């Protein structure tokens, strides 16, 4: 039965964010624990009346305490480059001091960290770092979002009864498919000139299915390129005996690129969205 593209497009969703998408607390706690001892040492400077001298004494006695300082500025790397008002360049190393203590005192004063501590603007540096890590972690949402569609597709593959490493495989290259099941994938790889990796490969008794997944919350030129590219892969895949190409996609970003998507939809047998997966399409196509 031929599907209607307009009706199919109406079933697209605007979000696939799950409960763990917004903040990954497990990672936040793990990162905060790395410098828990050093942070507790620096807590002794909170409310200090002579913070420069107290900082000097603390670092001289416990030099490793400087390791946690970049985190206080929401910086991941252990080296921080600074250009002062006179144009002088400083490359501070917080794994092992590469300047004398006086220069690190300048760093603490100029970045505002001494103000934060001596004016008692916070009560506990560990709690402060938890907040910093929350901010840094929120910036990673785009990366997490990129895997959400893959995760969703994988769950439906599993619900359909397939087992990882046995009847379905994740991130598999054309070369691996050729070697494992003796298929000629040269039509898709342009006579082995191109390297192609599928997000998933499903193996049934009758066929090998190469699967691509993506979700587009917003539009852009990339969507048109993706639609054209997958249309070409689908056409080339028809030449491979015992192999079929399947594309799972969704997202309201496709509204702006619906013409290109429709062209691919009209020429590709296996193109589905989340609504199709919820309605059991996995068991229908993977036989």
PDB file of C-alpha atoms in Angstrom:
ATOM      1  CA  UNK A   1       0.000   0.000   0.000  1.00  0.00           C
ATOM      2  CA  UNK A   2       1.427   3.352  -1.103  1.00  0.00           C
ATOM      3  CA  UNK A   3       1.844   5.817   1.741  1.00  0.00           C
ATOM      4  CA  UNK A   4       0.827   9.477   1.582  1.00  0.00           C
ATOM      5  CA  UNK A   5       3.780  11.819   2.182  1.00  0.00           C
ATOM      6  CA  UNK A   6       1.677  14.705   3.496  1.00  0.00           C
ATOM      7  CA  UNK A   7      -0.016  12.468   6.058  1.00  0.00           C
ATOM      8  CA  UNK A   8       3.329  10.962   7.047  1.00  0.00           C
ATOM      9  CA  UNK A   9       4.883  14.402   7.537  1.00  0.00           C
ATOM     10  CA  UNK A  10       2.056  15.361   9.901  1.00  0.00           C
ATOM     11  CA  UNK A  11       3.184  12.620  12.282  1.00  0.00           C
ATOM     12  CA  UNK A  12       6.653  14.165  12.749  1.00  0.00           C
ATOM     13  CA  UNK A  13       7.555  15.267  16.269  1.00  0.00           C
ATOM     14  CA  UNK A  14       9.282  18.427  17.481  1.00  0.00           C
ATOM     15  CA  UNK A  15      11.381  16.839  20.240  1.00  0.00           C
ATOM     16  CA  UNK A  16      12.867  13.524  21.348  1.00  0.00           C
ATOM     17  CA  UNK A  17      14.485  14.837  24.510  1.00  0.00           C
ATOM     18  CA  UNK A  18      14.382  12.261  27.297  1.00  0.00           C
ATOM     19  CA  UNK A  19      14.735  12.808  31.055  1.00  0.00           C
ATOM     20  CA  UNK A  20      18.541  12.615  30.896  1.00  0.00           C
ATOM     21  CA  UNK A  21      18.850  15.057  27.986  1.00  0.00           C
ATOM     22  CA  UNK A  22      18.828  18.284  29.979  1.00  0.00           C
ATOM     23  CA  UNK A  23      21.403  17.501  32.693  1.00  0.00           C
ATOM     24  CA  UNK A  24      23.635  14.475  33.182  1.00  0.00           C
ATOM     25  CA  UNK A  25      24.024  14.544  36.962  1.00  0.00           C
ATOM     26  CA  UNK A  26      26.099  11.372  37.024  1.00  0.00           C
ATOM     27  CA  UNK A  27      28.820  13.085  34.988  1.00  0.00           C
ATOM     28  CA  UNK A  28      28.505  16.279  37.027  1.00  0.00           C
ATOM     29  CA  UNK A  29      29.071  14.470  40.327  1.00  0.00           C
ATOM     30  CA  UNK A  30      31.970  12.514  38.837  1.00  0.00           C
ATOM     31  CA  UNK A  31      33.712  15.680  37.597  1.00  0.00           C
ATOM     32  CA  UNK A  32      33.182  17.535  40.866  1.00  0.00           C
ATOM     33  CA  UNK A  33      34.703  14.660  42.848  1.00  0.00           C
ATOM     34  CA  UNK A  34      37.997  14.881  40.937  1.00  0.00           C
ATOM     35  CA  UNK A  35      39.203  17.895  42.924  1.00  0.00           C
ATOM     36  CA  UNK A  36      37.132  17.500  46.075  1.00  0.00           C
ATOM     37  CA  UNK A  37      40.208  17.451  48.363  1.00  0.00           C
ATOM     38  CA  UNK A  38      41.776  20.518  46.710  1.00  0.00           C
ATOM     39  CA  UNK A  39      38.458  22.378  46.823  1.00  0.00           C
ATOM     40  CA  UNK A  40      38.097  21.695  50.528  1.00  0.00           C
ATOM     41  CA  UNK A  41      41.617  23.062  51.062  1.00  0.00           C
ATOM     42  CA  UNK A  42      40.727  26.245  49.202  1.00  0.00           C
ATOM     43  CA  UNK A  43      37.627  26.551  51.379  1.00  0.00           C
ATOM     44  CA  UNK A  44      39.998  27.718  54.123  1.00  0.00           C
ATOM     45  CA  UNK A  45      40.403  30.976  52.174  1.00  0.00           C
ATOM     46  CA  UNK A  46      36.705  31.866  52.285  1.00  0.00           C
ATOM     47  CA  UNK A  47      36.307  35.040  54.290  1.00  0.00           C
ATOM     48  CA  UNK A  48      40.078  35.487  54.680  1.00  0.00           C
ATOM     49  CA  UNK A  49      41.224  38.940  55.847  1.00  0.00           C
ATOM     50  CA  UNK A  50      44.673  38.454  54.336  1.00  0.00           C
ATOM     51  CA  UNK A  51      43.899  36.246  51.373  1.00  0.00           C
ATOM     52  CA  UNK A  52      47.076  36.788  49.372  1.00  0.00           C
ATOM     53  CA  UNK A  53      49.278  35.707  52.278  1.00  0.00           C
ATOM     54  CA  UNK A  54      46.954  32.828  53.167  1.00  0.00           C
ATOM     55  CA  UNK A  55      46.916  31.662  49.533  1.00  0.00           C
ATOM     56  CA  UNK A  56      50.702  31.834  49.418  1.00  0.00           C
ATOM     57  CA  UNK A  57      51.055  29.709  52.561  1.00  0.00           C
ATOM     58  CA  UNK A  58      48.479  27.186  51.347  1.00  0.00           C
ATOM     59  CA  UNK A  59      50.111  26.682  47.930  1.00  0.00           C
ATOM     60  CA  UNK A  60      53.610  26.470  49.387  1.00  0.00           C
ATOM     61  CA  UNK A  61      52.465  23.733  51.751  1.00  0.00           C
ATOM     62  CA  UNK A  62      50.090  21.962  49.327  1.00  0.00           C
ATOM     63  CA  UNK A  63      51.158  22.842  45.728  1.00  0.00           C
ATOM     64  CA  UNK A  64      48.625  20.407  44.226  1.00  0.00           C
ATOM     65  CA  UNK A  65      45.836  22.704  45.385  1.00  0.00           C
ATOM     66  CA  UNK A  66      46.267  24.796  42.216  1.00  0.00           C
ATOM     67  CA  UNK A  67      44.965  21.901  40.076  1.00  0.00           C
ATOM     68  CA  UNK A  68      41.347  22.795  40.806  1.00  0.00           C
ATOM     69  CA  UNK A  69      41.650  26.490  39.894  1.00  0.00           C
ATOM     70  CA  UNK A  70      40.748  26.166  36.160  1.00  0.00           C
ATOM     71  CA  UNK A  71      37.502  24.425  37.154  1.00  0.00           C
ATOM     72  CA  UNK A  72      36.547  27.468  39.231  1.00  0.00           C
ATOM     73  CA  UNK A  73      36.630  29.436  35.970  1.00  0.00           C
ATOM     74  CA  UNK A  74      34.688  26.764  34.032  1.00  0.00           C
ATOM     75  CA  UNK A  75      37.829  25.796  32.093  1.00  0.00           C
ATOM     76  CA  UNK A  76      38.537  22.141  31.288  1.00  0.00           C
ATOM     77  CA  UNK A  77      42.209  22.310  30.306  1.00  0.00           C
ATOM     78  CA  UNK A  78      45.020  22.673  32.839  1.00  0.00           C
ATOM     79  CA  UNK A  79      46.751  25.481  30.951  1.00  0.00           C
ATOM     80  CA  UNK A  80      45.277  28.984  30.714  1.00  0.00           C
ATOM     81  CA  UNK A  81      46.701  31.682  28.440  1.00  0.00           C
ATOM     82  CA  UNK A  82      46.242  35.318  29.453  1.00  0.00           C
ATOM     83  CA  UNK A  83      47.208  38.598  27.826  1.00  0.00           C
ATOM     84  CA  UNK A  84      47.469  41.427  30.358  1.00  0.00           C
ATOM     85  CA  UNK A  85      46.732  45.124  29.802  1.00  0.00           C
ATOM     86  CA  UNK A  86      50.319  45.778  28.763  1.00  0.00           C
ATOM     87  CA  UNK A  87      50.221  43.087  26.101  1.00  0.00           C
ATOM     88  CA  UNK A  88      52.289  40.591  28.067  1.00  0.00           C
ATOM     89  CA  UNK A  89      51.392  36.953  27.465  1.00  0.00           C
ATOM     90  CA  UNK A  90      51.260  34.478  30.334  1.00  0.00           C
ATOM     91  CA  UNK A  91      50.715  30.732  29.957  1.00  0.00           C
ATOM     92  CA  UNK A  92      49.715  29.463  33.370  1.00  0.00           C
ATOM     93  CA  UNK A  93      50.157  25.764  34.065  1.00  0.00           C
ATOM     94  CA  UNK A  94      47.918  24.414  36.818  1.00  0.00           C
ATOM     95  CA  UNK A  95      49.334  20.905  36.859  1.00  0.00           C
ATOM     96  CA  UNK A  96      52.758  22.139  37.852  1.00  0.00           C
ATOM     97  CA  UNK A  97      53.543  25.771  38.592  1.00  0.00           C
ATOM     98  CA  UNK A  98      55.615  27.397  35.848  1.00  0.00           C
ATOM     99  CA  UNK A  99      55.719  30.859  37.475  1.00  0.00           C
ATOM    100  CA  UNK A 100      56.485  31.917  41.017  1.00  0.00           C
ATOM    101  CA  UNK A 101      53.665  32.197  43.538  1.00  0.00           C
ATOM    102  CA  UNK A 102      53.412  35.963  43.055  1.00  0.00           C
ATOM    103  CA  UNK A 103      52.307  35.541  39.450  1.00  0.00           C
ATOM    104  CA  UNK A 104      49.616  33.050  40.488  1.00  0.00           C
ATOM    105  CA  UNK A 105      48.460  35.588  43.083  1.00  0.00           C
ATOM    106  CA  UNK A 106      48.078  38.084  40.231  1.00  0.00           C
ATOM    107  CA  UNK A 107      46.016  35.493  38.352  1.00  0.00           C
ATOM    108  CA  UNK A 108      43.723  34.908  41.321  1.00  0.00           C
ATOM    109  CA  UNK A 109      43.236  38.640  41.856  1.00  0.00           C
ATOM    110  CA  UNK A 110      42.706  39.631  38.238  1.00  0.00           C
ATOM    111  CA  UNK A 111      40.272  36.811  37.429  1.00  0.00           C
ATOM    112  CA  UNK A 112      38.125  37.738  40.424  1.00  0.00           C
ATOM    113  CA  UNK A 113      38.623  34.501  42.309  1.00  0.00           C
ATOM    114  CA  UNK A 114      40.078  36.280  45.340  1.00  0.00           C
ATOM    115  CA  UNK A 115      37.022  38.551  45.437  1.00  0.00           C
ATOM    116  CA  UNK A 116      34.764  35.527  45.332  1.00  0.00           C
ATOM    117  CA  UNK A 117      36.551  33.980  48.309  1.00  0.00           C
ATOM    118  CA  UNK A 118      37.507  36.860  50.580  1.00  0.00           C
ATOM    119  CA  UNK A 119      34.116  38.564  50.347  1.00  0.00           C
ATOM    120  CA  UNK A 120      32.402  35.298  51.300  1.00  0.00           C
ATOM    121  CA  UNK A 121      30.214  35.339  48.186  1.00  0.00           C
ATOM    122  CA  UNK A 122      30.034  31.551  48.426  1.00  0.00           C
ATOM    123  CA  UNK A 123      29.993  29.186  51.387  1.00  0.00           C
ATOM    124  CA  UNK A 124      31.547  26.079  49.870  1.00  0.00           C
ATOM    125  CA  UNK A 125      33.684  25.637  46.765  1.00  0.00           C
ATOM    126  CA  UNK A 126      32.522  22.063  46.182  1.00  0.00           C
ATOM    127  CA  UNK A 127      28.918  23.266  45.931  1.00  0.00           C
ATOM    128  CA  UNK A 128      30.100  26.104  43.693  1.00  0.00           C
ATOM    129  CA  UNK A 129      31.841  23.611  41.369  1.00  0.00           C
ATOM    130  CA  UNK A 130      28.665  21.541  41.171  1.00  0.00           C
ATOM    131  CA  UNK A 131      26.999  24.652  39.761  1.00  0.00           C
ATOM    132  CA  UNK A 132      29.881  25.234  37.342  1.00  0.00           C
ATOM    133  CA  UNK A 133      29.653  21.633  36.162  1.00  0.00           C
ATOM    134  CA  UNK A 134      25.895  22.008  35.626  1.00  0.00           C
ATOM    135  CA  UNK A 135      26.591  24.938  33.322  1.00  0.00           C
ATOM    136  CA  UNK A 136      29.297  23.102  31.416  1.00  0.00           C
ATOM    137  CA  UNK A 137      27.115  20.017  31.153  1.00  0.00           C
ATOM    138  CA  UNK A 138      24.213  21.966  29.690  1.00  0.00           C
ATOM    139  CA  UNK A 139      26.517  22.956  26.822  1.00  0.00           C
ATOM    140  CA  UNK A 140      26.834  19.258  25.994  1.00  0.00           C
ATOM    141  CA  UNK A 141      23.129  18.937  25.187  1.00  0.00           C
ATOM    142  CA  UNK A 142      23.812  19.179  21.471  1.00  0.00           C
ATOM    143  CA  UNK A 143      26.091  16.154  21.647  1.00  0.00           C
ATOM    144  CA  UNK A 144      23.548  14.234  23.725  1.00  0.00           C
ATOM    145  CA  UNK A 145      20.813  15.236  21.306  1.00  0.00           C
ATOM    146  CA  UNK A 146      22.787  13.789  18.424  1.00  0.00           C
ATOM    147  CA  UNK A 147      22.573  10.356  19.983  1.00  0.00           C
ATOM    148  CA  UNK A 148      18.920  10.485  21.054  1.00  0.00           C
ATOM    149  CA  UNK A 149      17.561   9.268  17.716  1.00  0.00           C
ATOM    150  CA  UNK A 150      20.115   6.458  17.630  1.00  0.00           C
ATOM    151  CA  UNK A 151      19.108   5.463  21.153  1.00  0.00           C
ATOM    152  CA  UNK A 152      15.422   5.522  20.229  1.00  0.00           C
ATOM    153  CA  UNK A 153      15.950   3.387  17.129  1.00  0.00           C
ATOM    154  CA  UNK A 154      18.089   0.916  19.052  1.00  0.00           C
ATOM    155  CA  UNK A 155      15.404   0.469  21.701  1.00  0.00           C
ATOM    156  CA  UNK A 156      12.807  -0.336  19.043  1.00  0.00           C
ATOM    157  CA  UNK A 157      15.218  -2.772  17.372  1.00  0.00           C
ATOM    158  CA  UNK A 158      15.599  -4.525  20.719  1.00  0.00           C
ATOM    159  CA  UNK A 159      11.840  -4.511  21.309  1.00  0.00           C
ATOM    160  CA  UNK A 160      11.463  -6.253  17.954  1.00  0.00           C
ATOM    161  CA  UNK A 161      13.490  -9.125  19.378  1.00  0.00           C
ATOM    162  CA  UNK A 162      16.968  -8.468  17.988  1.00  0.00           C
ATOM    163  CA  UNK A 163      20.074  -8.903  20.151  1.00  0.00           C
ATOM    164  CA  UNK A 164      23.164  -6.719  19.969  1.00  0.00           C
ATOM    165  CA  UNK A 165      26.198  -8.509  18.579  1.00  0.00           C
ATOM    166  CA  UNK A 166      24.048 -11.407  17.363  1.00  0.00           C
ATOM    167  CA  UNK A 167      21.217 -10.198  15.143  1.00  0.00           C
ATOM    168  CA  UNK A 168      21.946  -6.487  15.115  1.00  0.00           C
ATOM    169  CA  UNK A 169      25.176  -4.521  15.125  1.00  0.00           C
ATOM    170  CA  UNK A 170      26.015  -0.894  15.875  1.00  0.00           C
ATOM    171  CA  UNK A 171      28.254   1.354  13.758  1.00  0.00           C
ATOM    172  CA  UNK A 172      29.277  -1.041  11.031  1.00  0.00           C
ATOM    173  CA  UNK A 173      31.346  -0.172   7.956  1.00  0.00           C
ATOM    174  CA  UNK A 174      30.705  -1.478   4.453  1.00  0.00           C
ATOM    175  CA  UNK A 175      33.959  -3.423   4.598  1.00  0.00           C
ATOM    176  CA  UNK A 176      32.821  -5.192   7.768  1.00  0.00           C
ATOM    177  CA  UNK A 177      29.523  -6.118   6.114  1.00  0.00           C
ATOM    178  CA  UNK A 178      31.332  -7.540   3.104  1.00  0.00           C
ATOM    179  CA  UNK A 179      33.694  -9.592   5.244  1.00  0.00           C
ATOM    180  CA  UNK A 180      31.024 -10.896   7.633  1.00  0.00           C
ATOM    181  CA  UNK A 181      28.305 -11.846   5.144  1.00  0.00           C
ATOM    182  CA  UNK A 182      30.204 -11.977   1.820  1.00  0.00           C
ATOM    183  CA  UNK A 183      28.099  -9.273   0.168  1.00  0.00           C
ATOM    184  CA  UNK A 184      29.370  -7.157  -2.705  1.00  0.00           C
ATOM    185  CA  UNK A 185      28.965  -3.589  -1.384  1.00  0.00           C
ATOM    186  CA  UNK A 186      31.019  -1.987  -4.163  1.00  0.00           C
ATOM    187  CA  UNK A 187      27.929  -0.331  -5.655  1.00  0.00           C
ATOM    188  CA  UNK A 188      27.466   1.729  -2.481  1.00  0.00           C
ATOM    189  CA  UNK A 189      31.175   2.313  -1.834  1.00  0.00           C
ATOM    190  CA  UNK A 190      31.793   3.479  -5.425  1.00  0.00           C
ATOM    191  CA  UNK A 191      34.081   0.542  -6.157  1.00  0.00           C
ATOM    192  CA  UNK A 192      35.668   0.810  -2.698  1.00  0.00           C
ATOM    193  CA  UNK A 193      36.549   4.479  -3.224  1.00  0.00           C
ATOM    194  CA  UNK A 194      34.280   5.715  -0.413  1.00  0.00           C
ATOM    195  CA  UNK A 195      34.079   4.710   3.231  1.00  0.00           C
ATOM    196  CA  UNK A 196      30.535   4.344   4.538  1.00  0.00           C
ATOM    197  CA  UNK A 197      29.390   3.443   8.025  1.00  0.00           C
ATOM    198  CA  UNK A 198      25.829   2.537   8.968  1.00  0.00           C
ATOM    199  CA  UNK A 199      24.445   3.438  12.394  1.00  0.00           C
ATOM    200  CA  UNK A 200      22.997  -0.062  12.689  1.00  0.00           C
ATOM    201  CA  UNK A 201      22.931  -3.291  10.715  1.00  0.00           C
ATOM    202  CA  UNK A 202      20.139  -5.816  11.265  1.00  0.00           C
ATOM    203  CA  UNK A 203      20.580  -9.444  10.203  1.00  0.00           C
ATOM    204  CA  UNK A 204      17.604 -11.669   9.472  1.00  0.00           C
ATOM    205  CA  UNK A 205      17.409 -15.060   7.789  1.00  0.00           C
ATOM    206  CA  UNK A 206      16.526 -13.446   4.490  1.00  0.00           C
ATOM    207  CA  UNK A 207      18.356 -10.127   4.329  1.00  0.00           C
ATOM    208  CA  UNK A 208      20.940  -7.682   5.723  1.00  0.00           C
ATOM    209  CA  UNK A 209      19.581  -4.213   6.517  1.00  0.00           C
ATOM    210  CA  UNK A 210      21.820  -1.139   6.689  1.00  0.00           C
ATOM    211  CA  UNK A 211      20.236   1.555   8.855  1.00  0.00           C
ATOM    212  CA  UNK A 212      20.797   5.303   9.102  1.00  0.00           C
ATOM    213  CA  UNK A 213      19.202   7.473  11.797  1.00  0.00           C
ATOM    214  CA  UNK A 214      18.917  11.208  12.387  1.00  0.00           C
ATOM    215  CA  UNK A 215      16.673  13.851  13.907  1.00  0.00           C
ATOM    216  CA  UNK A 216      16.477  17.492  12.860  1.00  0.00           C
ATOM    217  CA  UNK A 217      14.826  19.926  15.254  1.00  0.00           C
ATOM    218  CA  UNK A 218      15.630  22.871  12.970  1.00  0.00           C
ATOM    219  CA  UNK A 219      16.154  23.399   9.266  1.00  0.00           C
ATOM    220  CA  UNK A 220      19.245  24.112   7.208  1.00  0.00           C
ATOM    221  CA  UNK A 221      21.039  23.227   3.994  1.00  0.00           C
ATOM    222  CA  UNK A 222      22.324  19.995   5.531  1.00  0.00           C
ATOM    223  CA  UNK A 223      18.844  18.465   5.380  1.00  0.00           C
ATOM    224  CA  UNK A 224      18.644  18.803   1.600  1.00  0.00           C
ATOM    225  CA  UNK A 225      22.078  17.246   1.238  1.00  0.00           C
ATOM    226  CA  UNK A 226      21.081  14.397   3.560  1.00  0.00           C
ATOM    227  CA  UNK A 227      17.891  13.668   1.638  1.00  0.00           C
ATOM    228  CA  UNK A 228      19.733  13.588  -1.692  1.00  0.00           C
ATOM    229  CA  UNK A 229      22.552  11.469  -0.282  1.00  0.00           C
ATOM    230  CA  UNK A 230      20.227   8.862   1.210  1.00  0.00           C
ATOM    231  CA  UNK A 231      18.176   8.729  -1.956  1.00  0.00           C
ATOM    232  CA  UNK A 232      21.362   7.855  -3.842  1.00  0.00           C
ATOM    233  CA  UNK A 233      22.349   5.204  -1.277  1.00  0.00           C
ATOM    234  CA  UNK A 234      18.883   3.656  -1.537  1.00  0.00           C
ATOM    235  CA  UNK A 235      19.189   3.483  -5.329  1.00  0.00           C
ATOM    236  CA  UNK A 236      22.636   1.891  -5.174  1.00  0.00           C
ATOM    237  CA  UNK A 237      21.530  -0.514  -2.434  1.00  0.00           C
ATOM    238  CA  UNK A 238      18.966  -2.026  -4.828  1.00  0.00           C
ATOM    239  CA  UNK A 239      21.886  -3.431  -6.819  1.00  0.00           C
ATOM    240  CA  UNK A 240      23.212  -5.391  -3.824  1.00  0.00           C
ATOM    241  CA  UNK A 241      21.672  -8.844  -3.599  1.00  0.00           C
ATOM    242  CA  UNK A 242      20.553  -9.673  -0.076  1.00  0.00           C
ATOM    243  CA  UNK A 243      20.830  -6.091   1.225  1.00  0.00           C
ATOM    244  CA  UNK A 244      18.356  -3.267   1.862  1.00  0.00           C
ATOM    245  CA  UNK A 245      18.798   0.302   3.067  1.00  0.00           C
ATOM    246  CA  UNK A 246      16.534   1.683   5.813  1.00  0.00           C
ATOM    247  CA  UNK A 247      16.320   5.283   6.992  1.00  0.00           C
ATOM    248  CA  UNK A 248      14.719   6.406  10.252  1.00  0.00           C
ATOM    249  CA  UNK A 249      14.367  10.178  10.523  1.00  0.00           C
ATOM    250  CA  UNK A 250      12.171  12.751  12.237  1.00  0.00           C
ATOM    251  CA  UNK A 251      12.035  16.326  13.475  1.00  0.00           C
ATOM    252  CA  UNK A 252      10.251  19.535  12.531  1.00  0.00           C
ATOM    253  CA  UNK A 253      13.367  20.749  10.748  1.00  0.00           C
ATOM    254  CA  UNK A 254      12.182  18.716   7.768  1.00  0.00           C
ATOM    255  CA  UNK A 255       9.271  21.104   7.229  1.00  0.00           C
ATOM    256  CA  UNK A 256      11.653  23.569   5.588  1.00  0.00           C
ATOM    257  CA  UNK A 257      13.157  20.821   3.420  1.00  0.00           C
ATOM    258  CA  UNK A 258      10.014  18.830   2.735  1.00  0.00           C
ATOM    259  CA  UNK A 259      10.365  18.970  -1.053  1.00  0.00           C
ATOM    260  CA  UNK A 260      13.695  17.163  -1.015  1.00  0.00           C
ATOM    261  CA  UNK A 261      12.405  14.746   1.622  1.00  0.00           C
ATOM    262  CA  UNK A 262       9.325  14.022  -0.495  1.00  0.00           C
ATOM    263  CA  UNK A 263      11.525  13.229  -3.487  1.00  0.00           C
ATOM    264  CA  UNK A 264      13.443  10.715  -1.391  1.00  0.00           C
ATOM    265  CA  UNK A 265      10.215   9.386   0.154  1.00  0.00           C
ATOM    266  CA  UNK A 266       8.735   8.756  -3.295  1.00  0.00           C
ATOM    267  CA  UNK A 267      11.812   6.839  -4.447  1.00  0.00           C
ATOM    268  CA  UNK A 268      12.772   4.972  -1.283  1.00  0.00           C
ATOM    269  CA  UNK A 269      10.881   1.988   0.062  1.00  0.00           C
ATOM    270  CA  UNK A 270      12.156   2.024   3.627  1.00  0.00           C
ATOM    271  CA  UNK A 271      11.950   5.503   5.126  1.00  0.00           C
ATOM    272  CA  UNK A 272      10.219   5.834   8.484  1.00  0.00           C
ATOM    273  CA  UNK A 273       9.795   8.109  11.501  1.00  0.00           C
ATOM    274  CA  UNK A 274       9.237   7.650  15.241  1.00  0.00           C
ATOM    275  CA  UNK A 275       5.480   7.254  14.821  1.00  0.00           C
ATOM    276  CA  UNK A 276       6.120   4.342  12.451  1.00  0.00           C
ATOM    277  CA  UNK A 277       8.422   2.719  15.016  1.00  0.00           C
ATOM    278  CA  UNK A 278       5.804   3.108  17.762  1.00  0.00           C
ATOM    279  CA  UNK A 279       3.314   1.408  15.459  1.00  0.00           C
ATOM    280  CA  UNK A 280       5.514  -1.669  15.054  1.00  0.00           C
ATOM    281  CA  UNK A 281       7.230  -1.066  11.712  1.00  0.00           C
ATOM    282  CA  UNK A 282      10.365  -2.898  12.880  1.00  0.00           C
ATOM    283  CA  UNK A 283       8.624  -6.260  12.929  1.00  0.00           C
ATOM    284  CA  UNK A 284       7.084  -5.593   9.520  1.00  0.00           C
ATOM    285  CA  UNK A 285      10.288  -4.787   7.641  1.00  0.00           C
ATOM    286  CA  UNK A 286      12.855  -6.957   9.422  1.00  0.00           C
ATOM    287  CA  UNK A 287      11.605 -10.418   8.530  1.00  0.00           C
TER     288      UNK A 287
END
